[in-house]
Coordinates of C-alpha atoms and ligand atoms in Angstrom, one line a residue:
X29 CA -14.5 -8.6 26.7
X30 CA -15.1 -12.2 27.2
X31 CA -14.6 -15.4 25.0
X32 CA -16.2 -14.5 21.8
X33 CA -14.7 -10.8 21.7
X34 CA -14.2 -10.3 18.2
X35 CA -18.0 -10.6 17.7
X36 CA -18.3 -7.4 19.0
X37 CA -15.0 -5.7 18.1
X38 CA -14.1 -2.9 16.1
X39 CA -10.5 -3.2 14.6
X40 CA -8.0 -1.3 13.3
X41 CA -5.6 -2.1 10.3
X42 CA -2.6 -0.5 10.1
X43 CA 1.2 -0.8 8.4
X44 CA 4.0 -0.4 10.6
X45 CA 6.0 0.8 8.2
X46 CA 3.6 3.7 8.1
X47 CA 2.5 4.3 11.6
X48 CA 5.4 6.0 13.9
X49 CA 9.3 6.5 13.7
X50 CA 10.4 6.2 17.3
X51 CA 14.1 6.5 16.0
X52 CA 14.3 9.0 13.0
X53 CA 14.8 6.1 10.9
X54 CA 12.6 7.0 8.4
X55 CA 10.5 3.9 8.7
X56 CA 7.6 3.3 11.1
X57 CA 8.5 0.5 13.9
X58 CA 6.6 -1.3 16.6
X59 CA 8.2 0.9 19.6
X60 CA 6.2 4.1 17.4
X61 CA 3.1 1.8 17.9
X62 CA 3.6 1.6 20.9
X63 CA 3.8 5.3 21.1
X64 CA 0.5 5.7 19.6
X65 CA -1.8 3.1 21.2
X66 CA -3.1 5.8 23.6
X67 CA -4.4 7.0 20.5
X68 CA -5.9 3.8 19.5
X69 CA -7.2 3.7 23.0
X70 CA -8.9 7.0 22.5
X71 CA -10.5 5.9 19.3
X72 CA -12.4 3.2 20.6
X73 CA -10.8 0.3 18.6
X74 CA -10.4 -3.2 20.6
X75 CA -7.9 -4.9 18.2
X76 CA -4.9 -3.7 16.1
X77 CA -4.1 -5.8 13.0
X78 CA -0.5 -5.4 11.9
X79 CA 0.5 -5.7 8.4
X80 CA 3.4 -8.3 7.7
X81 CA 6.1 -7.9 10.6
X82 CA 8.8 -10.3 9.3
X83 CA 12.2 -9.9 7.8
X84 CA 11.4 -9.5 4.2
X85 CA 12.9 -7.9 1.0
X86 CA 9.6 -6.0 1.3
X87 CA 8.8 -5.8 -2.2
X88 CA 5.7 -6.9 -1.6
X89 CA 5.6 -4.6 1.8
X90 CA 6.0 -7.9 3.9
X91 CA 3.8 -10.3 2.0
X92 CA 6.9 -11.6 0.5
X93 CA 8.3 -13.5 4.0
X94 CA 11.9 -14.4 4.6
X95 CA 11.6 -15.5 7.6
X96 CA 8.7 -16.5 9.8
X97 CA 10.2 -16.6 13.0
X98 CA 11.5 -13.0 13.2
X99 CA 11.2 -9.0 12.9
X100 CA 11.9 -7.2 10.1
X101 CA 14.9 -5.2 11.5
X102 CA 13.7 -2.1 10.1
X103 CA 10.4 -2.4 12.4
X104 CA 12.5 -3.1 15.6
X105 CA 13.3 -6.2 17.4
X106 CA 11.5 -9.3 19.3
X107 CA 11.6 -7.5 22.4
X108 CA 9.9 -4.2 21.1
X109 CA 7.3 -6.8 19.6
X110 CA 6.9 -8.5 23.4
X111 CA 6.6 -5.2 24.6
X112 CA 3.8 -4.2 22.2
X113 CA 1.9 -6.9 23.2
X114 CA 2.2 -6.3 26.8
X115 CA 1.7 -2.6 26.4
X116 CA -1.7 -3.4 24.5
X117 CA -3.2 -6.0 26.6
X118 CA -2.5 -3.5 29.6
X119 CA -4.7 -0.9 27.6
X120 CA -7.4 -3.8 27.1
X121 CA -6.4 -3.8 23.2
X122 CA -5.5 -7.0 21.4
X123 CA -3.0 -7.6 18.6
X124 CA -3.6 -10.1 15.7
X125 CA -0.6 -10.1 12.6
X126 CA -1.3 -10.9 9.0
X127 CA 0.3 -14.7 8.4
X128 CA 1.3 -15.2 5.1
X129 CA 0.8 -19.3 4.4
X130 CA 0.1 -19.8 0.7
X131 CA 3.5 -18.5 -0.3
X132 CA 7.1 -17.3 1.0
X133 CA 9.3 -15.0 -0.7
X134 CA 11.9 -16.1 -3.0
X135 CA 14.8 -15.3 -0.6
X136 CA 12.8 -17.4 2.4
X137 CA 15.8 -19.8 3.1
X138 CA 13.4 -22.8 2.3
X139 CA 12.9 -21.8 -1.5
X140 CA 16.6 -20.7 -1.9
X141 CA 17.5 -24.6 -0.8
X142 CA 14.2 -25.8 -3.1
X143 CA 15.5 -24.2 -5.8
X144 CA 19.1 -25.3 -5.5
X145 CA 18.7 -28.8 -6.8
X146 CA 16.2 -31.3 -8.0
X147 CA 17.2 -33.3 -4.8
X148 CA 17.5 -31.1 -2.4
X149 CA 14.9 -32.3 0.7
X150 CA 13.5 -29.3 0.3
X151 CA 12.3 -29.2 -3.3
X152 CA 9.1 -30.7 -2.6
X153 CA 8.4 -27.9 -0.6
X154 CA 7.1 -25.6 -3.3
X155 CA 5.2 -27.0 -6.3
X156 CA 7.6 -27.8 -9.5
X157 CA 6.6 -28.5 -13.1
X158 CA 8.4 -29.8 -16.3
X159 CA 6.3 -27.6 -18.4
X160 CA 4.7 -24.6 -17.0
X161 CA 1.3 -26.0 -18.1
X162 CA -0.3 -27.8 -15.5
X163 CA -3.3 -26.1 -13.8
X164 CA -4.1 -24.0 -16.9
X165 CA -7.8 -23.6 -15.3
X166 CA -6.2 -21.1 -12.7
X167 CA -6.6 -17.3 -13.2
X168 CA -3.9 -14.9 -12.7
X169 CA -4.6 -12.3 -9.7
X170 CA -1.9 -9.6 -10.3
X171 CA -2.9 -9.3 -13.7
X172 CA -0.9 -5.8 -14.3
X173 CA 2.2 -7.3 -13.7
X174 CA 2.3 -11.0 -14.2
X175 CA 1.2 -13.1 -17.1
X176 CA 1.5 -17.0 -15.7
X177 CA 1.4 -18.6 -12.9
X178 CA 4.5 -20.7 -13.5
X179 CA 8.3 -19.1 -13.6
X180 CA 11.1 -20.7 -15.2
X181 CA 14.3 -21.4 -12.8
X182 CA 17.1 -21.5 -15.2
X183 CA 19.3 -23.4 -12.8
X184 CA 17.5 -26.6 -12.3
X185 CA 15.3 -26.4 -15.9
X186 CA 12.3 -26.6 -13.9
X187 CA 8.9 -24.0 -13.4
X188 CA 7.6 -22.9 -10.0
X189 CA 4.3 -22.0 -8.9
X190 CA 2.9 -18.7 -7.9
X191 CA -0.5 -17.3 -7.3
X192 CA 0.7 -14.0 -6.6
X193 CA 4.2 -11.9 -7.7
X194 CA 6.5 -14.4 -9.5
X195 CA 9.0 -13.6 -6.6
X196 CA 6.5 -15.4 -4.3
X197 CA 6.8 -19.1 -4.9
X198 CA 3.9 -20.9 -3.4
X199 CA 4.4 -23.5 -0.5
X200 CA 3.3 -27.2 -1.4
X201 CA 0.9 -28.1 0.9
X202 CA 0.8 -31.5 -0.1
X203 CA 3.9 -32.1 2.0
X204 CA 3.5 -33.1 5.6
X205 CA 6.5 -31.0 6.2
X206 CA 5.2 -27.7 5.0
X207 CA 1.9 -28.3 6.8
X208 CA 3.8 -29.0 10.3
X209 CA 6.0 -26.1 9.4
X210 CA 3.5 -23.2 9.2
X211 CA 1.6 -24.9 12.9
X212 CA 4.7 -24.3 14.4
X213 CA 5.2 -20.8 13.4
X214 CA 1.6 -20.4 14.7
X215 CA 2.3 -21.6 17.7
X216 CA 6.0 -19.5 18.0
X217 CA 3.6 -16.3 18.2
X218 CA 1.0 -17.3 20.1
X219 CA 3.5 -18.5 22.6
X220 CA 4.8 -15.1 22.2
X221 CA 1.4 -13.5 23.2
X222 CA -0.3 -12.8 20.0
X223 CA -4.1 -12.8 19.7
X224 CA -4.2 -14.5 16.2
X225 CA -3.9 -13.7 13.2
X226 CA -5.3 -12.4 9.9
X227 CA -4.5 -15.7 7.5
X228 CA -3.3 -14.2 4.0
X229 CA -4.7 -15.6 0.6
X230 CA -6.2 -18.7 2.1
X231 CA -8.4 -19.9 -1.1
X232 CA -5.1 -21.0 -2.8
X233 CA -3.2 -23.5 -0.4
X234 CA -3.6 -26.3 -2.5
X235 CA -3.7 -27.2 -6.6
X236 CA -5.5 -29.9 -8.2
X237 CA -5.4 -30.6 -12.4
X238 CA -9.1 -30.0 -13.7
X239 CA -10.1 -27.1 -11.1
X240 CA -9.5 -24.0 -10.8
X241 CA -7.4 -24.2 -7.7
X242 CA -9.4 -22.5 -5.0
X243 CA -11.3 -23.3 -2.0
X244 CA -10.5 -27.0 -2.8
X245 CA -11.4 -29.6 -0.1
X246 CA -8.2 -30.3 0.9
X247 CA -7.8 -26.7 1.6
X248 CA -10.4 -26.6 3.9
X249 CA -9.1 -29.9 5.6
X250 CA -6.0 -28.3 6.2
X251 CA -7.4 -25.5 7.9
X252 CA -9.7 -27.3 10.2
X253 CA -6.4 -28.9 11.6
X254 CA -5.0 -25.4 11.7
X255 CA -8.0 -24.6 13.7
X256 CA -8.0 -27.8 16.3
X257 CA -4.2 -27.1 16.6
X258 CA -4.8 -23.3 18.1
X259 CA -8.0 -24.4 20.0
X260 CA -6.0 -27.0 22.0
X261 CA -3.8 -24.6 23.2
X262 CA -4.9 -21.1 23.0
X263 CA -8.4 -21.3 22.8
X264 CA -9.0 -17.3 22.7
X265 CA -7.0 -17.1 19.9
X266 CA -8.7 -15.4 16.5
X267 CA -8.2 -16.8 12.9
X268 CA -9.5 -14.4 10.3
X269 CA -9.7 -15.7 6.8
X270 CA -8.7 -13.1 3.9
X271 CA -10.6 -15.1 1.1
X272 CA -12.0 -13.0 -1.5
X273 CA -14.6 -15.3 -2.8
X274 CA -18.2 -14.9 -3.7
X275 CA -20.5 -15.3 -0.3
X276 CA -21.5 -18.7 -0.6
X277 CA -17.5 -19.4 -1.1
X278 CA -16.1 -17.4 1.9
X279 CA -19.0 -18.8 4.2
X280 CA -17.2 -22.3 3.9
X281 CA -14.2 -20.7 5.3
X282 CA -16.2 -20.5 8.7
X283 CA -16.8 -24.7 8.5
X284 CA -19.3 -25.9 11.0
X285 CA -17.8 -23.4 13.7
X286 CA -14.6 -25.5 13.1
X287 CA -12.5 -23.2 10.8
X288 CA -12.0 -19.6 10.8
X289 CA -13.3 -17.7 13.5
X290 CA -14.2 -14.8 11.0
X291 CA -13.8 -14.1 7.6
X292 CA -13.6 -10.9 5.7
X293 CA -17.2 -9.8 3.9
X294 CA -15.3 -9.3 0.2
X295 CA -18.5 -8.9 -1.6
X296 CA -20.1 -6.4 0.3
X297 CA -17.3 -3.5 0.3
X298 CA -18.1 -2.7 -3.7
X299 CA -21.8 -2.6 -3.4
X300 CA -21.5 0.0 -0.4
X301 CA -19.8 2.3 -2.6
X302 CA -22.2 1.2 -5.8
X303 CA -25.5 2.3 -3.4
X304 CA -23.8 5.6 -2.1
X305 CA -22.8 6.8 -5.8
X306 CA -26.0 5.3 -7.6
X307 CA -28.1 6.7 -4.4
X308 CA -30.2 3.1 -5.0
X309 CA -30.2 0.8 -2.2
X310 CA -31.0 -2.3 -4.3
X311 CA -27.4 -4.1 -4.6
X312 CA -26.7 -3.4 -1.0
X313 CA -29.9 -5.2 -0.1
X314 CA -29.6 -8.0 -2.8
X315 CA -25.9 -9.2 -1.5
X316 CA -26.9 -9.0 2.5
X317 CA -29.8 -11.5 1.4
X318 CA -27.5 -13.6 -0.7
X319 CA -25.2 -14.1 2.2
X320 CA -26.1 -17.5 4.0
X321 CA -26.5 -17.3 8.0
X322 CA -23.1 -18.1 9.9
X323 CA -22.4 -20.9 12.6
X324 CA -22.5 -19.8 15.8
X325 CA -19.5 -17.9 17.6
X326 CA -18.3 -16.4 14.1
X327 CA -18.2 -13.2 12.5
X328 CA -17.7 -11.1 9.7
X329 CA -15.3 -8.9 9.4
X330 CA -16.5 -5.6 7.1
X331 CA -14.2 -2.8 6.1
X332 CA -14.6 0.1 3.3
X333 CA -11.2 0.1 2.5
X334 CA -7.6 -1.8 3.3
X335 CA -4.1 -1.6 2.2
X336 CA -4.7 -3.1 -1.0
X337 CA -6.8 -1.8 -4.3
X338 CA -10.0 -1.5 -3.5
X339 CA -11.2 -5.5 -5.3
X340 CA -13.7 -5.5 -7.9
X341 CA -13.4 -9.2 -8.2
X342 CA -16.6 -9.9 -6.7
X343 CA -18.6 -7.9 -8.5
X344 CA -19.7 -8.6 -12.3
X345 CA -18.1 -7.0 -15.7
X346 CA -20.5 -4.5 -16.2
X347 CA -20.7 -3.4 -12.5
X348 CA -16.5 -3.6 -12.7
X349 CA -16.9 -1.0 -15.6
X350 CA -19.5 1.5 -14.0
X351 CA -17.2 1.6 -10.5
X352 CA -14.3 2.6 -12.4
X353 CA -15.8 4.7 -14.4
X354 CA -17.1 6.5 -11.6
X355 CA -14.5 6.1 -9.3
X356 CA -11.3 5.8 -11.3
X357 CA -11.5 8.6 -13.7
X358 CA -7.6 8.8 -13.8
X359 CA -6.4 4.9 -15.1
X360 CA -3.8 5.4 -12.7
X361 CA -6.3 4.9 -10.1
X362 CA -6.9 1.2 -11.5
X363 CA -4.8 -1.2 -10.6
X364 CA -5.5 -5.0 -11.4
X365 CA -9.3 -5.5 -11.1
X366 CA -9.6 -2.7 -8.7
X367 CA -8.9 0.7 -7.4
X368 CA -6.0 2.4 -5.4
X369 CA -7.4 5.1 -3.7
X370 CA -8.3 5.5 -0.4
X371 CA -11.7 6.3 1.3
X372 CA -12.0 10.1 1.6
X373 CA -10.7 10.8 -2.0
X374 CA -13.2 8.1 -3.1
X375 CA -15.9 10.2 -1.4
X376 CA -15.4 13.4 -3.0
X377 CA -13.6 14.4 0.6
X378 CA -17.3 14.7 1.5
X379 CA -17.3 14.6 5.3
X380 CA -21.0 13.8 5.3
X381 CA -20.4 10.8 2.4
X382 CA -17.8 9.5 4.5
X383 CA -19.8 9.3 7.2
X384 CA -22.7 7.7 5.7
X385 CA -20.2 5.2 4.5
X386 CA -19.3 4.5 7.8
X387 CA -22.5 4.4 9.6
X388 CA -23.8 1.8 6.8
X389 CA -20.6 0.1 7.9
X390 CA -21.4 0.0 11.7
X391 CA -25.1 -0.8 11.4
X392 CA -24.6 -4.1 9.6
X393 CA -23.7 -7.4 11.1
X394 CA -20.3 -7.9 11.7
X395 CA -17.1 -6.4 12.8
X396 CA -16.4 -3.2 11.3
X397 CA -12.4 -2.7 10.3
X398 CA -11.0 1.1 10.3
X399 CA -8.0 1.2 7.9
X400 CA -5.3 3.7 9.5
X401 CA -5.7 6.8 8.4
X402 CA -9.3 6.5 7.0
X403 CA -10.5 7.9 10.7
X404 CA -8.9 11.4 10.0
X405 CA -9.8 11.6 6.2
X406 CA -6.4 10.6 4.6
X407 CA -5.7 10.9 1.0
X408 CA -4.0 9.0 -1.8
X409 CA -0.6 9.4 -4.1
X410 CA -1.9 7.9 -7.3
X411 CA 1.5 8.7 -8.3
X412 CA 3.2 6.1 -6.3
X413 CA 3.7 2.5 -7.7
X414 CA 1.7 -0.9 -7.2
X415 CA -0.6 0.0 -3.5
X416 CA 1.8 2.4 -2.2
X417 CA -0.2 5.4 -2.7
X418 CA -2.7 4.0 0.3
X419 CA 0.5 2.9 2.3
X420 CA 1.7 6.5 3.1
X421 CA 2.8 8.0 6.5
X422 CA 0.0 8.4 9.0
X423 CA -0.4 12.0 9.5
X424 CA 0.0 13.4 13.3
X425 CA 0.4 17.0 13.0
X426 CA 1.6 19.9 10.8
X427 CA 4.9 19.3 11.7
X428 CA 7.5 18.5 8.9
X429 CA 6.8 15.0 7.8
X430 CA 3.4 15.1 9.5
X431 CA 5.0 14.6 12.7
X432 CA 5.6 10.9 11.3
X433 CA 9.2 11.0 11.6
X434 CA 11.9 13.1 12.5
X435 CA 14.3 12.0 9.5
X436 CA 14.9 14.0 6.8
X437 CA 11.9 14.2 4.0
X438 CA 14.2 12.2 1.8
X439 CA 15.0 9.4 4.1
X440 CA 11.7 8.6 4.1
X441 CA 10.1 5.5 2.9
X442 CA 7.5 7.0 1.2
X443 CA 6.6 10.6 0.7
X444 CA 4.2 12.3 2.9
X445 CA 0.7 13.2 1.2
X446 CA 1.4 17.4 0.7
X447 CA -0.5 20.0 -1.0
X448 CA -3.8 21.9 -0.1
X449 CA -6.6 19.2 0.2
X450 CA -5.0 16.2 1.9
X451 CA -2.1 17.4 2.9
X452 CA -0.1 16.6 6.4
X453 CA -0.8 20.3 7.2
X454 CA -4.5 20.2 7.0
X455 CA -5.2 16.6 7.5
X456 CA -3.8 15.4 10.5
X457 CA -5.0 13.7 14.2
X458 CA -3.7 16.7 16.4
X459 CA -5.6 19.6 14.2
X460 CA -8.9 17.1 14.5
X461 CA -8.6 16.5 18.2
X462 CA -10.2 19.3 19.6
X463 CA -12.7 19.9 17.2
X464 CA -15.7 18.1 18.0
X465 CA -16.9 18.5 14.1
X466 CA -14.0 17.0 13.2
X467 CA -13.9 13.3 11.2
X468 CA -11.9 11.8 13.8
X469 CA -14.3 12.7 16.7
X470 CA -17.2 11.5 14.5
X471 CA -15.8 8.4 14.6
X472 CA -15.0 8.8 17.9
X473 CA -18.3 8.8 18.4
X474 CA -19.5 6.3 16.1
X475 CA -17.3 3.3 17.4
X476 CA -18.6 4.1 21.1
X477 CA -22.2 3.9 20.5
X478 CA -21.5 0.9 18.7
X479 CA -19.9 -0.3 21.7
X480 CA -23.1 0.7 23.6
X481 CA -25.3 -1.4 21.6
X482 CA -24.1 -4.9 20.9
X483 CA -27.4 -6.2 19.2
X484 CA -25.5 -4.1 16.2
X485 CA -23.1 -6.5 15.9
X486 CA -24.8 -10.0 16.9
X487 CA -28.4 -9.4 16.4
X488 CA -30.8 -10.3 13.3
X489 CA -31.3 -8.0 10.2
X490 CA -34.9 -7.6 8.4
X491 CA -35.1 -5.1 5.6
X492 CA -38.1 -3.3 5.4
X493 CA -39.9 -1.3 2.7
X494 CA -39.4 2.6 2.8
X495 CA -41.4 2.9 -0.3
X496 CA -38.1 4.7 -1.5
X497 CA -35.2 3.3 -3.4
X498 CA -32.8 5.9 -2.0
X499 CA -33.4 4.8 1.3
X500 CA -32.1 1.5 3.1
X501 CA -34.5 0.4 5.9
X502 CA -34.1 -2.3 8.1
X503 CA -34.5 -3.4 11.6
X504 CA -31.7 -4.8 13.9
X505 CA -33.0 -7.1 17.0
X506 CA -31.9 -9.2 19.5
X507 CA -34.6 -10.5 22.3
X508 CA -36.7 -7.4 22.7
X509 CA -34.9 -5.3 21.8
X510 CA -35.1 -3.5 18.4
X511 CA -33.6 -0.8 16.7
X512 CA -34.7 0.9 13.2
X513 CA -31.9 1.9 10.8
X514 CA -32.7 4.1 8.0
X515 CA -29.7 5.6 5.3
X516 CA -30.8 7.8 2.9
X517 CA -28.5 7.0 -0.3
X518 CA -29.7 10.5 -2.0
X519 CA -28.8 13.9 -2.3
X520 CA -32.5 15.2 -2.1
X521 CA -34.9 15.6 0.6
X522 CA -36.9 12.2 0.7
X523 CA -40.2 11.5 2.9
X524 CA -40.9 7.7 3.5
X525 CA -43.6 6.0 5.5
X526 CA -42.9 2.6 7.3
X527 CA -45.5 0.3 8.3
X528 CA -44.5 -0.3 12.3
X529 CA -48.0 -1.3 13.3
X530 CA -46.3 -4.6 15.2
X531 CA -44.3 -1.9 17.6
X532 CA -47.1 0.5 18.8
X533 CA -46.8 1.8 21.5
X534 CA -43.1 1.9 21.4
X535 CA -41.3 5.0 21.4
X536 CA -38.1 5.6 18.9
X537 CA -35.3 7.5 20.1
X538 CA -32.7 8.5 17.5
X539 CA -29.4 7.0 18.8
X540 CA -27.1 9.9 16.9
X541 CA -29.2 12.7 17.8
X542 CA -30.8 11.4 21.2
X543 CA -32.4 15.4 21.5
X544 CA -34.9 14.7 18.7
X545 CA -38.0 13.8 20.0
X546 CA -40.7 11.0 18.7
X547 CA -44.8 10.3 19.1
X548 CA -44.9 6.7 20.2
X549 CA -45.5 4.6 17.2
X550 CA -48.9 4.0 16.0
X551 CA -50.8 1.6 13.8
X552 CA -50.5 4.1 10.9
X553 CA -47.4 4.4 9.4
X554 CA -44.7 6.8 10.6
X555 CA -43.7 9.2 8.4
X556 CA -40.3 10.8 8.3
X557 CA -38.3 13.2 6.2
X558 CA -34.9 12.4 5.5
X559 CA -32.0 14.5 4.3
X560 CA -29.1 14.5 2.1
X561 CA -26.9 11.7 3.6
X562 CA -28.8 11.3 6.5
X563 CA -29.0 8.5 9.0
X564 CA -31.3 7.6 11.9
X565 CA -30.8 5.0 14.6
X566 CA -33.7 4.6 16.1
X567 CA -34.3 3.0 19.1
X568 CA -37.7 1.7 19.8
X569 CA -37.8 1.6 23.7
X570 CA -41.0 0.6 25.7
X571 CA -42.5 3.8 27.3
X572 CA -41.1 4.2 30.5
Ligands
BGC4 C1 -2.7 -9.2 0.6 C2 -1.7 -8.6 -0.7 C3 -0.7 -9.5 -0.8 C4 -1.4 -10.8 -1.4 C5 0.0 -12.0 -1.7 C6 -3.1 -10.5 -0.2 O1 -4.0 -10.8 -0.3 O2 -3.8 -8.6 1.2 O3 -1.6 -7.3 0.1 O4 0.0 -8.7 -2.3 O5 -1.8 -11.6 -0.3 O6 0.4 -11.9 -0.6

């Protein structure tokens, strides 16, 4: 893969602590990820995104960074990190890691100094106030645990600003030393060979009175500086933006091709679930139609699930209530404005529905991300606090601890999922490896197909009218290549008719079942019957 490799890539998000424990400590580690690189290679993904790997009290699973230049001792050493990069690169895999710039842990030495006295030189590295009343128009993100974005610090009698947990003070990006310090952190990891960063929580870098303190022009200006900085010395490095915002605001993070290379498409994700549950395609069409075009060289990152709750920040109040009612019947499944469940349980552990969701994702523009464990249909543990229930150990086989670790079960950082439906005894990679019909092998096929047809990543998209709300129909095109995509969201078989007169003479071949034969297209509409959850990816080929 060349320069804009990320535009056609398939990503895999993993939590090092949860993936594979190579030492028997009860925690996954970097050396464990190295041992599993062949698995990732055989899955067919191109780039691994590591959740934060830095020293941290792990009160927010590493998003509370206590040292930007080290590796958490539970995860290994810098040498292990170097080895991971080398071994990944040797297999043609790339590695990006989280870069948490908006805030640090309150245990970071910068903050320890900053809070030590009002005249400490690092005081201004964070955002302090006498009253804790400034920026009152700012929303609270972690509404289940925080009741203010300010926390009072007794020692110096002032309040510090934080958009997330109270133990994650926000850095003050108005301070030029902070701006430079973050660039230095990036240089450090890029020199070690990392392929880029998933930059955490970017909309919140700056604060200005009278605004909601999201997406401010100062934030964009700094991010452009970040991009210039990496382009000068590491032109192939990737910057992936985490901005949970509506499409028009997310698009702003691509700048004019001079800010992020990629951005998560947050608004798309919940609408896939709405379409799947309602059996109606309208919401999905709408969100895609509302998504502005993005600059050349940029790409969306699309996903079904990640390490956080399934966020419902980007839907209306009515839609949120509906999503909770449909997908979070037990109150423990809710967290903040979202749902803390994994993909398979959300879709009733129905493999056809899980594949339909993935096929929708893989047929839309953007580069898809798979969340570790979802490729085998792992379950969740809603009795665990916070987001821990979707961060349980990866299930490798049916041996103790699901083959994740040789430690005693009681020493694991988290229990392994047990039980008759999602337990490691049943759901694990080894069991699925040799079964061609397993979710794992169906995902492998899908990834392979996606990569054989780059028009799925980069091609244009035009909706067609199949005359039935239960069917999402669109055309992906690049040059004179065309792919007709049909997704049936409903449970009952439907017949549809599509006007494809402009392609008369071309012969459809279904990439998902190439054995099925089709007559050449005609000026008369193409009629087709689609069964429950059925998808067709019809490549429109010229006759031999
Ligand atoms: C991450 C979360 C984290 C938060 C605070 C988010 O955007 O995805 O896992 O808790 O940032 O760092």
